[in-house]
Coordinates of N, CA and C in Angstrom, one line a residue:
Chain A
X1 N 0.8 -1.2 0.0 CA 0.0 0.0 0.0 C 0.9 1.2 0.0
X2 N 0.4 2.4 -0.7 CA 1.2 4.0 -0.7 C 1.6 4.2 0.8
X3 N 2.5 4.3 0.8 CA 2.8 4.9 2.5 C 4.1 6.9 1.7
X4 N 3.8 7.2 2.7 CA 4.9 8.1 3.1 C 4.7 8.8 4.7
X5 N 6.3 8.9 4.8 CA 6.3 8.4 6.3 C 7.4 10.0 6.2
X6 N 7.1 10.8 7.2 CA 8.4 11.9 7.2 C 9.0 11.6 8.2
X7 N 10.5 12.3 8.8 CA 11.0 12.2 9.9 C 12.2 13.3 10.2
X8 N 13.0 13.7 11.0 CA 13.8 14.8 11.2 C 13.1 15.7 11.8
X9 N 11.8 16.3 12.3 CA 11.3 16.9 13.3 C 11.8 16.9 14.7
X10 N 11.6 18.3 15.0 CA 12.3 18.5 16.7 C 12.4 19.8 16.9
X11 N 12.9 19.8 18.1 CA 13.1 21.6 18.8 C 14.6 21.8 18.3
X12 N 14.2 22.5 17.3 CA 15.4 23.0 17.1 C 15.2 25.7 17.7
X13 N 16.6 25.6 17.6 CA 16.4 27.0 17.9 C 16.4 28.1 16.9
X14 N 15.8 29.2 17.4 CA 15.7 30.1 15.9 C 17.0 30.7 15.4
X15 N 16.9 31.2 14.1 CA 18.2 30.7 13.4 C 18.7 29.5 13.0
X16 N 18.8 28.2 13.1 CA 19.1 27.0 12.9 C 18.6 26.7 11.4
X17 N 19.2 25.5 11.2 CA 18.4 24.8 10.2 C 17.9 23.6 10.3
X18 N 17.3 22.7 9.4 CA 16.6 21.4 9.8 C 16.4 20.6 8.2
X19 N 16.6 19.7 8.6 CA 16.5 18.9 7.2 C 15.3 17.9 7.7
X20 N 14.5 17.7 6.7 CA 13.1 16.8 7.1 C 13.2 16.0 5.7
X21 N 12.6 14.6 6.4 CA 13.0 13.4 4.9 C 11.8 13.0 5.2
X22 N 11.5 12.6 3.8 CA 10.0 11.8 3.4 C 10.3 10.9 2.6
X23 N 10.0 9.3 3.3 CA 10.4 8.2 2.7 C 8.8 7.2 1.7
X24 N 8.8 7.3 0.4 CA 7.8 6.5 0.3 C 7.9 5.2 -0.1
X25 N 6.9 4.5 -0.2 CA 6.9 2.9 -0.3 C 5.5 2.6 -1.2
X26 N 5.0 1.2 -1.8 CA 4.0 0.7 -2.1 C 3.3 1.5 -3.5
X27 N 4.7 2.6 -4.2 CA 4.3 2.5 -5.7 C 5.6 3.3 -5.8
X28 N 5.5 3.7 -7.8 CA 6.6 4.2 -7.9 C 7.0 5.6 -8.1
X29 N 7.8 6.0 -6.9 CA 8.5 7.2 -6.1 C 8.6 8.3 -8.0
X30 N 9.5 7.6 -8.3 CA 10.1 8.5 -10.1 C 9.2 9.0 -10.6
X31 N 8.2 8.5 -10.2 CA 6.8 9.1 -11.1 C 5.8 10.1 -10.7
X32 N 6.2 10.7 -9.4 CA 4.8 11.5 -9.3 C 6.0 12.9 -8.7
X33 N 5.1 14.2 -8.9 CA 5.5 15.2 -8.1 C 5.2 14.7 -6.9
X34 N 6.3 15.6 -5.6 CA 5.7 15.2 -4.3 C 6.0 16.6 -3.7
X35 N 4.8 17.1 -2.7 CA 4.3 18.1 -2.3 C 4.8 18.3 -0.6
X36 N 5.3 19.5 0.1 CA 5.7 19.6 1.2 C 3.7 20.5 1.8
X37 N 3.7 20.2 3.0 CA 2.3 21.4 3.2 C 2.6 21.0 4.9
X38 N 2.9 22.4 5.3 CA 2.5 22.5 6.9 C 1.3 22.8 7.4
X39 N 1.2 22.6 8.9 CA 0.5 23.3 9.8 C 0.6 23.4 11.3
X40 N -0.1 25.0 11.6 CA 0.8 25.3 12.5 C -0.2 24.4 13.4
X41 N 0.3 25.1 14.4 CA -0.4 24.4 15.9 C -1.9 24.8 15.9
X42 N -3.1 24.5 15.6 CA -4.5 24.9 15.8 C -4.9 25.6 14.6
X43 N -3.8 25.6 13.4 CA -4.0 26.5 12.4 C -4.8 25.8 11.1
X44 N -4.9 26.0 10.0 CA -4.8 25.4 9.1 C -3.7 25.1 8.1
X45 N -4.3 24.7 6.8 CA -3.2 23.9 6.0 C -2.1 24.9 5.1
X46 N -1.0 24.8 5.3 CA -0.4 26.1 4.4 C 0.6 25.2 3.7
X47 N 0.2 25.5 2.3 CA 1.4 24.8 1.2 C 2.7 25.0 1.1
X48 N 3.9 24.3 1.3 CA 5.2 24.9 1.1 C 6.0 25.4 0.2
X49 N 5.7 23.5 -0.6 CA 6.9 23.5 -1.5 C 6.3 22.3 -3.0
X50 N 7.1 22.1 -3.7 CA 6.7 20.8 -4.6 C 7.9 20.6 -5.2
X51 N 8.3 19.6 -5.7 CA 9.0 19.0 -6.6 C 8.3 18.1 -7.7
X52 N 9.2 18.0 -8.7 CA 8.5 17.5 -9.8 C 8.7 16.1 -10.1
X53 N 8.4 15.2 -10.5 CA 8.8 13.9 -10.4 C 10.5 13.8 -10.7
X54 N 11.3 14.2 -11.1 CA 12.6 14.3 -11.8 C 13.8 14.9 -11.2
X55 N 12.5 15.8 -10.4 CA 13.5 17.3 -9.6 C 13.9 18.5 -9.9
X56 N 13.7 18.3 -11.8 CA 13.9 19.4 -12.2 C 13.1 20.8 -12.5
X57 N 11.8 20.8 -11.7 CA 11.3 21.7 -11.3 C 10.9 21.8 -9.9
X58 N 10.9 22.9 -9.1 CA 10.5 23.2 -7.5 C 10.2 24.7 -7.3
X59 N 8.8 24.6 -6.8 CA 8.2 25.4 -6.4 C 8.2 25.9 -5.0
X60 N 7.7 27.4 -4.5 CA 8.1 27.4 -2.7 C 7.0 28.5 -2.5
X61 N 6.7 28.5 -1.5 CA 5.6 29.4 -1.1 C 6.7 30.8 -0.6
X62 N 6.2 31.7 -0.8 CA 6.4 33.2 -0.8 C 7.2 33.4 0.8
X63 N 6.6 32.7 2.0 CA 6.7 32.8 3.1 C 8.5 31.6 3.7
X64 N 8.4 30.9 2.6 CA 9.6 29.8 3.0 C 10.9 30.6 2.2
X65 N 10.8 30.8 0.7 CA 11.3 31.4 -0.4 C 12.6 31.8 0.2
X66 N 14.0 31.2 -0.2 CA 15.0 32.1 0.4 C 15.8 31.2 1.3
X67 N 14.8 30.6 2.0 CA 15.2 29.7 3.3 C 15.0 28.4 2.6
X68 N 14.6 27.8 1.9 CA 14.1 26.4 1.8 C 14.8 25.9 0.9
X69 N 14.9 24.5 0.0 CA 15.7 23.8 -0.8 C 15.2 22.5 -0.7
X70 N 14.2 22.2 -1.5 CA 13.4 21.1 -1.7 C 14.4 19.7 -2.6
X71 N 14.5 18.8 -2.2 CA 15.4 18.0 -3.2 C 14.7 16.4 -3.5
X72 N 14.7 15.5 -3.7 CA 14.9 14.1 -3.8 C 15.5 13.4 -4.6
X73 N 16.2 11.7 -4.0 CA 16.7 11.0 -4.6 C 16.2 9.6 -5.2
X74 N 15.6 9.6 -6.0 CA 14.7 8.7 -6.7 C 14.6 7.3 -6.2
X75 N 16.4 7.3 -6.5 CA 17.0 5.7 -6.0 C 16.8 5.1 -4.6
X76 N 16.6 6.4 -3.6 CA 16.5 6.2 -2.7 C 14.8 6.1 -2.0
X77 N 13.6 6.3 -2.9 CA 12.6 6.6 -2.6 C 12.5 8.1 -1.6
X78 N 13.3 8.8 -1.4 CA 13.1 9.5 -1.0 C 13.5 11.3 -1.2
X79 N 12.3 12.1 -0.2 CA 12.1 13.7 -0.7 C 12.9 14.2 0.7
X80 N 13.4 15.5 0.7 CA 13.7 16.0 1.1 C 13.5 17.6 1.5
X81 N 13.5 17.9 2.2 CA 13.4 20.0 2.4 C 14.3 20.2 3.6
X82 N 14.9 21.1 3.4 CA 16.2 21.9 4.0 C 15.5 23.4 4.5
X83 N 15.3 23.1 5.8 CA 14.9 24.7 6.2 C 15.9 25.7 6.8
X84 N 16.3 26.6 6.7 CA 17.6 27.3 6.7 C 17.1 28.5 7.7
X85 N 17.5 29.1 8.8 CA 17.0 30.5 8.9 C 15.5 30.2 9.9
X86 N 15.8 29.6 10.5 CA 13.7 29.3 11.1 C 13.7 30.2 11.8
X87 N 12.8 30.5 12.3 CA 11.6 31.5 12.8 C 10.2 30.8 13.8
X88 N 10.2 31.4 14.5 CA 9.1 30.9 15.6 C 7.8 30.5 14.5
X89 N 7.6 31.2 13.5 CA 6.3 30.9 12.3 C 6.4 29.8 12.1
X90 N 7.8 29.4 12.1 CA 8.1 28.0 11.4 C 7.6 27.0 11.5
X91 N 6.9 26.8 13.0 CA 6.4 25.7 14.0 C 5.1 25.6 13.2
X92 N 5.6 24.0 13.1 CA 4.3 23.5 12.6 C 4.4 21.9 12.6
X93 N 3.3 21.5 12.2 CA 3.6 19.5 12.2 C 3.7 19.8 10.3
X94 N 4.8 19.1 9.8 CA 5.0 19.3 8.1 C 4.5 17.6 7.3
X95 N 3.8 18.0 6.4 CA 3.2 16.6 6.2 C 4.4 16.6 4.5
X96 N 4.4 15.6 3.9 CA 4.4 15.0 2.6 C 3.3 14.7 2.2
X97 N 2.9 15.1 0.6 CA 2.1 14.7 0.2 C 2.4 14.4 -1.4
X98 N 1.6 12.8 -2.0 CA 1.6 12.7 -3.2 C 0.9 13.4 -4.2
X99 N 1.4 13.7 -5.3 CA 0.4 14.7 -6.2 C 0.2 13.7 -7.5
X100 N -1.6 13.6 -7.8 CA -1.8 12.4 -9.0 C -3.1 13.8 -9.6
X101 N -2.4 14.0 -10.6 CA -3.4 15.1 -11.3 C -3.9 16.7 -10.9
X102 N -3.0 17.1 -10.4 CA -2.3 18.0 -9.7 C -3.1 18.1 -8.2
X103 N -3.9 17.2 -7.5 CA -4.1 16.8 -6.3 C -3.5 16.0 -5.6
X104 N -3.9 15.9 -4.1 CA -2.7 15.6 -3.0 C -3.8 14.3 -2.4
X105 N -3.3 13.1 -2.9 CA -4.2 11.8 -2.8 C -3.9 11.0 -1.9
X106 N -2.2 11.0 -1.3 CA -1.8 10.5 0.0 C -0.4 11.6 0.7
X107 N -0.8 11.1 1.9 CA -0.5 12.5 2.8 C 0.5 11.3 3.9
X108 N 1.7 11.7 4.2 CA 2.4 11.1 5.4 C 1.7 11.4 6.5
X109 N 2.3 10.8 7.6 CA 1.6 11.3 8.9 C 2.1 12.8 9.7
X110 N 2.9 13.3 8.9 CA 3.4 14.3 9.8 C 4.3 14.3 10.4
X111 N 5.6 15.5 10.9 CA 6.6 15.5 11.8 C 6.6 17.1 12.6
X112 N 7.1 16.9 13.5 CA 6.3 18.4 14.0 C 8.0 18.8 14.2
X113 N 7.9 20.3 13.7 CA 8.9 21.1 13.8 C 9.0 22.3 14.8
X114 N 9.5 22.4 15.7 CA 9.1 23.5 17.0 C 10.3 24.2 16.8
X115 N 9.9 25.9 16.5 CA 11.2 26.4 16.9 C 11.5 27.8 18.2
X116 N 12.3 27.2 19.2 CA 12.2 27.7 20.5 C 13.7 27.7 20.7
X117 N 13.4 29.2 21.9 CA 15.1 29.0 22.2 C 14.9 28.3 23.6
Chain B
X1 N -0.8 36.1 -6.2 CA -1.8 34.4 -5.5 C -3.1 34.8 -5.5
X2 N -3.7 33.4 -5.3 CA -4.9 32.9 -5.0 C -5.1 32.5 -4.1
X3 N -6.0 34.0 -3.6 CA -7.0 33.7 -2.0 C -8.2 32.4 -2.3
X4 N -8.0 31.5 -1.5 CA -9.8 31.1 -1.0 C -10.0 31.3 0.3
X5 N -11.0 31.5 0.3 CA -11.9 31.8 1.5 C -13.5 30.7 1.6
X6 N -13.4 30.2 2.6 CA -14.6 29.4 3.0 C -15.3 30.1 3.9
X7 N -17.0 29.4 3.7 CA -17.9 29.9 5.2 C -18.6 28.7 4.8
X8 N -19.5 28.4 6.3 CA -19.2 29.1 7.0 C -17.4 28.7 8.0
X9 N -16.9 29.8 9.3 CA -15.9 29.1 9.5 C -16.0 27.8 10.6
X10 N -17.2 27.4 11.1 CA -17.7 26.1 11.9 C -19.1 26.7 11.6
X11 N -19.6 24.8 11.8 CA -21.4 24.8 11.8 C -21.6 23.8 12.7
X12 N -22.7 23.9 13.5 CA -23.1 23.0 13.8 C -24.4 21.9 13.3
X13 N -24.1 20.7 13.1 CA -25.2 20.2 12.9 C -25.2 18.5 13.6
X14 N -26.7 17.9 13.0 CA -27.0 17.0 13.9 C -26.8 16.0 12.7
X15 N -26.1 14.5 13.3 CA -26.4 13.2 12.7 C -27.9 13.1 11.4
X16 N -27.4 12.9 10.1 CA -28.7 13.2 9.3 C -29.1 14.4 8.6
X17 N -28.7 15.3 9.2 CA -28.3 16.7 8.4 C -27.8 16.7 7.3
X18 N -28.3 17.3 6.3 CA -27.6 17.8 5.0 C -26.6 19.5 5.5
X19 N -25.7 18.9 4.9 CA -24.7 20.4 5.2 C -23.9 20.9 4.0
X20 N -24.2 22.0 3.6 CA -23.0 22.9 2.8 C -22.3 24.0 3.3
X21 N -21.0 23.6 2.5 CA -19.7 24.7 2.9 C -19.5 25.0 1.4
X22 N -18.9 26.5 1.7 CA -18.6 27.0 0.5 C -17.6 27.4 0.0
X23 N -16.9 27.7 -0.8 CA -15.5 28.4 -0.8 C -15.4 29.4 -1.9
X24 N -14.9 30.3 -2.0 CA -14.4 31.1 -3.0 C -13.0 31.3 -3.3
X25 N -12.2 31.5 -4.7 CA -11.4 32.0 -5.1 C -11.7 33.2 -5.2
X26 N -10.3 33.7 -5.2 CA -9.9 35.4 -5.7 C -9.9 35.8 -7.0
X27 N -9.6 34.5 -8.1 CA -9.9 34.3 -9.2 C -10.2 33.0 -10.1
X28 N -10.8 33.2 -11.1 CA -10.8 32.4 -11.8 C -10.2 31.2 -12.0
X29 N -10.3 29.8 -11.4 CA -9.6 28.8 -11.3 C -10.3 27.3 -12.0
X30 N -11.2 27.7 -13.1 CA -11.9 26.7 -13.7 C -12.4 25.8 -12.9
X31 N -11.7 24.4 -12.8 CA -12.8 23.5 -12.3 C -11.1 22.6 -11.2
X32 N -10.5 23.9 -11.3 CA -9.0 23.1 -10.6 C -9.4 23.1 -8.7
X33 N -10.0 22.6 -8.7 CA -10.6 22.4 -6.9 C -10.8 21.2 -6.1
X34 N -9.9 20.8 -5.2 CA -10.1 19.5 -4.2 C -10.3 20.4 -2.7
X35 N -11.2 18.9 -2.4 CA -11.5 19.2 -0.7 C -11.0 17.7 -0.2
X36 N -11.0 18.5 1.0 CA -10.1 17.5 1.9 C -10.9 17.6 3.0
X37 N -10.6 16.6 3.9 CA -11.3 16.5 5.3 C -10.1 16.1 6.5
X38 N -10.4 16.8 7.9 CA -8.7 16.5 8.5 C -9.7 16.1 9.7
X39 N -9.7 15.1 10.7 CA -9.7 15.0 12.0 C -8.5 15.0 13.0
X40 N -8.9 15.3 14.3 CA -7.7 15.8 14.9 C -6.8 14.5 14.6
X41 N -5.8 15.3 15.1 CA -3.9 14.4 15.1 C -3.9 13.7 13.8
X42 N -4.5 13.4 12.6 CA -4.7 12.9 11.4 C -4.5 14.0 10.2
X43 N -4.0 13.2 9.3 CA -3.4 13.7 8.0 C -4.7 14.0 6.9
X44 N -4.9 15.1 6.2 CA -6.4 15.7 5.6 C -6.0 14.4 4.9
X45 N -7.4 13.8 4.4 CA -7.8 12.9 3.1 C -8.6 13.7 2.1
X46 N -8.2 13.3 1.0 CA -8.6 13.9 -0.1 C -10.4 13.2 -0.5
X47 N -10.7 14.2 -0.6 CA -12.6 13.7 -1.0 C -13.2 14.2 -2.2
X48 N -13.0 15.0 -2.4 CA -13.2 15.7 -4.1 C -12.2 15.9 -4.8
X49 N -12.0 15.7 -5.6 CA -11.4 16.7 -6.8 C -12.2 16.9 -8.7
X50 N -11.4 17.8 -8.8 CA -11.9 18.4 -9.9 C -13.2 18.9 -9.8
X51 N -12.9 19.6 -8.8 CA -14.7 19.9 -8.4 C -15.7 19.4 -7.6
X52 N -15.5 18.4 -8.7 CA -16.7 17.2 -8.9 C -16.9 15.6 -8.5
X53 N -15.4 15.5 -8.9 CA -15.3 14.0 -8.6 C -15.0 13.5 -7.3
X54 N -15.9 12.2 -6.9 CA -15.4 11.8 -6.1 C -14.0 10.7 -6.0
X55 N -13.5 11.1 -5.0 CA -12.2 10.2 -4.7 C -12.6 9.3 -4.5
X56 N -11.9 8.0 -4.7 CA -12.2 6.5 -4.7 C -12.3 5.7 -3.2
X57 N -13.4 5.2 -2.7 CA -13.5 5.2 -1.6 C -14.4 6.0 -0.3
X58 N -14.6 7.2 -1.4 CA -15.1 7.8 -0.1 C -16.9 7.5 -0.6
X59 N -17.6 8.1 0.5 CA -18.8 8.0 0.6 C -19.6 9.1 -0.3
X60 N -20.6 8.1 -1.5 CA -21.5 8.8 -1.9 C -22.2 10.1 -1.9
X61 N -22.2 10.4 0.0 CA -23.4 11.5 0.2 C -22.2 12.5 0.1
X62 N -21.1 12.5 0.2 CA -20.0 14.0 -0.4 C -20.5 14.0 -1.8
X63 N -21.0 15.3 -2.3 CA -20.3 15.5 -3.5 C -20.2 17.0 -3.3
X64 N -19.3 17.4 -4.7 CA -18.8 18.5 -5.1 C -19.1 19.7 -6.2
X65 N -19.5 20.9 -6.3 CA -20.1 21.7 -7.5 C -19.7 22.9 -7.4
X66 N -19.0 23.5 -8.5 CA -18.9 24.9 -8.7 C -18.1 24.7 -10.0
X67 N -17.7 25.7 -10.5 CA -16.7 25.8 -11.3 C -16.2 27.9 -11.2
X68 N -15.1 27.8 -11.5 CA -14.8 29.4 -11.5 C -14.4 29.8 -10.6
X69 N -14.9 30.6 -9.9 CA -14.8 30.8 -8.5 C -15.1 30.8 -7.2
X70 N -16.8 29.8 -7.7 CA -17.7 29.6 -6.8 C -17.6 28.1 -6.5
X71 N -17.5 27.3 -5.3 CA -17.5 26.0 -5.4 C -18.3 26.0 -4.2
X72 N -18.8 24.5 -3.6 CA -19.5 23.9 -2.8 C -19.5 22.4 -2.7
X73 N -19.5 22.1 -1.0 CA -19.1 20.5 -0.9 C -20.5 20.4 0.1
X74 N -20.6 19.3 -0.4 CA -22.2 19.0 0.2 C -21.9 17.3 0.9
X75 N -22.2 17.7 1.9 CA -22.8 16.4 3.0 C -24.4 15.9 2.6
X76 N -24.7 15.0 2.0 CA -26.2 14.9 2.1 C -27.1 14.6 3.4
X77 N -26.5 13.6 4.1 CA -27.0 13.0 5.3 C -25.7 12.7 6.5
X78 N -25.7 13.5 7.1 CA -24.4 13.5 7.8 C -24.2 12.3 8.9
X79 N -23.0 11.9 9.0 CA -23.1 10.6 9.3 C -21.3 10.8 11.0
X80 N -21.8 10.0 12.1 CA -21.0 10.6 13.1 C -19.9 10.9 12.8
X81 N -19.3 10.0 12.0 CA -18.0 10.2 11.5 C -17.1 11.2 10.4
X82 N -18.7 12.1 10.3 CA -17.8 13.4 9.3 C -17.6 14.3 9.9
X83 N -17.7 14.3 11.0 CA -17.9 15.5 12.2 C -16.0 15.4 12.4
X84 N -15.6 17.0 11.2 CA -14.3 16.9 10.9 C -14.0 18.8 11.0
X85 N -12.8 18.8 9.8 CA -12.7 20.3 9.5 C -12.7 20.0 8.0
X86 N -13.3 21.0 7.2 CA -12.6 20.4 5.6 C -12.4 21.8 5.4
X87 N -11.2 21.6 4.2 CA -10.5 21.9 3.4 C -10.8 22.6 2.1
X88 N -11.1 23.9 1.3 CA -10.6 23.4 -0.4 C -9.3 23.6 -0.6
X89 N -8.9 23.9 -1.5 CA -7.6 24.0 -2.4 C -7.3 24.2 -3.9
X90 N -6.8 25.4 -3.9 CA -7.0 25.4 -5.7 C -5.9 24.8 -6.1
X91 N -6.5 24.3 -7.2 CA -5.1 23.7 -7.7 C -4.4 24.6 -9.4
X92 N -5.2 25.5 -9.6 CA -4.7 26.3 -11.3 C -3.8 26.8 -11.0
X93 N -2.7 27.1 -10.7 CA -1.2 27.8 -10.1 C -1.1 27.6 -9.1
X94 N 0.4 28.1 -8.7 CA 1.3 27.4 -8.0 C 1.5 29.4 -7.2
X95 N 1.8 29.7 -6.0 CA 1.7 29.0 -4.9 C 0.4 28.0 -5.0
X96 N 0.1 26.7 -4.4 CA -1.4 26.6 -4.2 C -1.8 26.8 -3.0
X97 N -3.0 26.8 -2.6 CA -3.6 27.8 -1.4 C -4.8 26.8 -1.2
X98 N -5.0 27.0 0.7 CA -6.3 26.3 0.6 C -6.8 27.3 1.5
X99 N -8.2 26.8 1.6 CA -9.1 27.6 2.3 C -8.7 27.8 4.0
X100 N -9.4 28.6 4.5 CA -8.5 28.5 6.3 C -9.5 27.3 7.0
X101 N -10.8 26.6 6.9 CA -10.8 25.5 7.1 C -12.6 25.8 7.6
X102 N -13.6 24.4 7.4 CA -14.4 25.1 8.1 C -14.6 23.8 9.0
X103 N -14.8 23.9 10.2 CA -15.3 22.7 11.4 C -16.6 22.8 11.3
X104 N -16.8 21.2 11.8 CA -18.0 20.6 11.5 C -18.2 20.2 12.8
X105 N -19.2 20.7 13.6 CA -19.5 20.3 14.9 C -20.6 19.7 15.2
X106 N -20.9 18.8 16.1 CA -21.8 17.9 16.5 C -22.8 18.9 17.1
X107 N -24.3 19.4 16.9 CA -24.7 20.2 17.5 C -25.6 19.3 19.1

């Protein structure tokens, strides 16, 4: 079955950076764009990032733009985002999501990212 | 970008209830629209897209209508387990954006 699973969440402090991996399983990874989308604590859903099945396109929300660096390695089944520069805004639980027809049809469970000094 | 905006932002209703939520774009976004439904500590699931269609799996009494800038997700007979938050989301450009969310409360 589609799984994606993220992980690398934690208290990190502001200023820092954070690398968050999203590992998928139960189809094939090369073939779909895959979608970053946070949320904060009580908030709603805010889009980050995307990559394209290949890598050679990536998109970023206005609010990440600057700080972020979306990547993955195919071989590896797995996506990646690099957050550079955090900010207390930052805090949020970050899901993975697959994109099949420019919709988001499976979602990881989430890794929560807190940033506190 | 592309604002959406939903109402209402919570409703309450009862088991059996028909319920609509609505959403707007800021612009014109054809028929590029999914909803989603999120319960607490859980990851949203996707329930419409293209407006219209339903996602595979889910239940009948969802469906989905608008096109443009106007859309609407309809509960026909509400059932305990929709008692959620949902979601839309444009999908015709990139940032994509979703709605701030509307709760669905048990009245």
């Amino acid at each position: 079955q589609v799984q994606l699973v993220e992980s690398g969440g934690g208290v990190v402090q502001p200023g820092r950076s954070l690398r968050l991996s999203c590992v998928a399983s139960g189809f094939t990874f090369s073939n779909y764009p895959i979608h970053w989308v946070r949320q904060a604590p009580g908030k709603g859903l805010e889009w980050v990032a995307v990559i394209s099945y290949d890598g050679s396109r990536k998109y970023y929300a206005d609010s990440v733009k600057g700080r972020i660096t979306i990547s993955r390695d195919n071989s590896k089944n797995t996506l990646y985002v690099q957050l550079n520069s955090l900010r207390a805004e930052d805090t949020a639980v970050y899901y993975c999501a697959r994109e099949v027809e420019r919709f988001f049809d499976y979602w990881g469970q989430g890794t929560l990212v807190t940033v506190s000094s | 970008d592309i604002q959406m905006t939903q109402s209402p932002s919570s409703v309450s209703a009862s088991v059996g209830d028909r319920v609509t939520i609505t959403c707007r774009a800021s612009q014109d976004i054809r028929g590029w629209l999914a909803w989603y439904q999120q319960k607490p500590g859980e990851a949203p699931k996707l329930l419409i897209y293209d407006a219209t269609s339903l996602q595979s799996g889910v239940p009948s009494r969802f469906s989905g209508s608008g096109s443009g800038t106007d859309f609407t997700l309809t509960i026909s007979s509400l059932q305990p387990e929709d008692f959620a938050t949902y979601y839309c989301q444009q999908a015709n450009s990139f940032p994509r954006s979703f709605g701030q969310g509307t709760k669905l409360e048990i009245k």
